[in-house]
Amino acid sequence: MEQATSDSGWRGSQEGWLEAAYTSLLESGVDSVKILPLAKRLNLSRTSFYWFFKDREELLSGLVARWRDKNTGSIVKQSEAYAESLAEAMLNVFDCWLNKELFDSQFEFAVRSWALQAPEILEEVQRADQIRMEALRRMFMRFGYEEGPADVRARTTYLVQIGYISMQASEDIALRMKRIPDYIAIYTGEVPQQRELDRFFARHGYKPE
C-alpha cells in the first residue's frame, strides 16, 4: 500500500514514468520529455513524479541507462554467443537488427538525434560506439582474424548498420532476408551454410520462397 494512493490517487511506478518518457522521446524528441506533459499522459499528478525521481535530469539519465543496457548490452551479448563459425557468429549479431527486443532502432535514432544538441549525450553515444565495435572486433579475432583486419571488418559491419538507422532506411522483410547471405559473406569472408541460415530464418519466423 506504500505506493498505492496519495491525495491525488495512484502515483504510478518508476517503470511507468520511464516508459512514458521513452514514448515521448521517440515521438517528439527530448524537448518533449517534461514532467507535466508526462503526468498528463499517465493521468497522474505532477507531484507523484518525485516519488521516483529527484528531477528531470534523473529521469533522462534513466532513459540513457535503458538505451545503453538494451542496445549496447545486446550487441555485446550477441557477439559473444556460441557459434560454430564466424558466419554464424555474425548471424547472431544480425539478430539485433531484426529483433526489437534485443536492439531498438527507433530508440537508437532518438538518442543519436538527442546527442546532436547535448554534448554529454554525444559522449555517451561515442562511448557506446567504441564498446560495440570493440565487441565485434573481439568476435572476429576469436575466429582467427588479426587485430587490424578484425578492426576494419568490425567497423564496416557496425557503421553500415548505424547508417541504416541514421538514414531511417526501410526495406521489405523478404528483400532484407534475401540480402543477408551476401552481407554475411562480405562482412566475414565466409559464405554462411544453409543450416545456419535456416536456423536464423526460423528465429525470425521467416520462410524463404
XYZ file of C-alpha atoms in Angstrom, residues 21 31 39 53 55 63 84 91 93 114-116 120-121 142 145 151 154 161-162 164 182 190 197 203:
25
model
C 9.424 9.278 -21.210
C 12.413 18.511 -25.530
C 1.977 13.369 -15.860
C 12.932 10.671 -9.498
C 14.292 15.751 -11.027
C 16.464 6.788 -20.275
C 30.350 -22.855 -34.839
C 24.099 -14.070 -37.851
C 24.707 -10.229 -34.230
C 19.380 13.954 -28.867
C 23.191 13.788 -28.973
C 23.232 16.485 -31.654
C 27.080 14.823 -22.611
C 24.787 12.543 -24.626
C 38.007 -15.196 -31.893
C 41.473 -12.586 -37.792
C 39.037 -3.887 -36.527
C 34.080 -4.721 -37.158
C 24.065 -0.626 -39.665
C 24.272 2.755 -37.951
C 20.783 2.313 -41.990
C 25.613 -11.675 -49.162
C 32.670 -16.699 -45.271
C 20.669 -19.587 -42.488
C 14.343 -17.471 -35.234
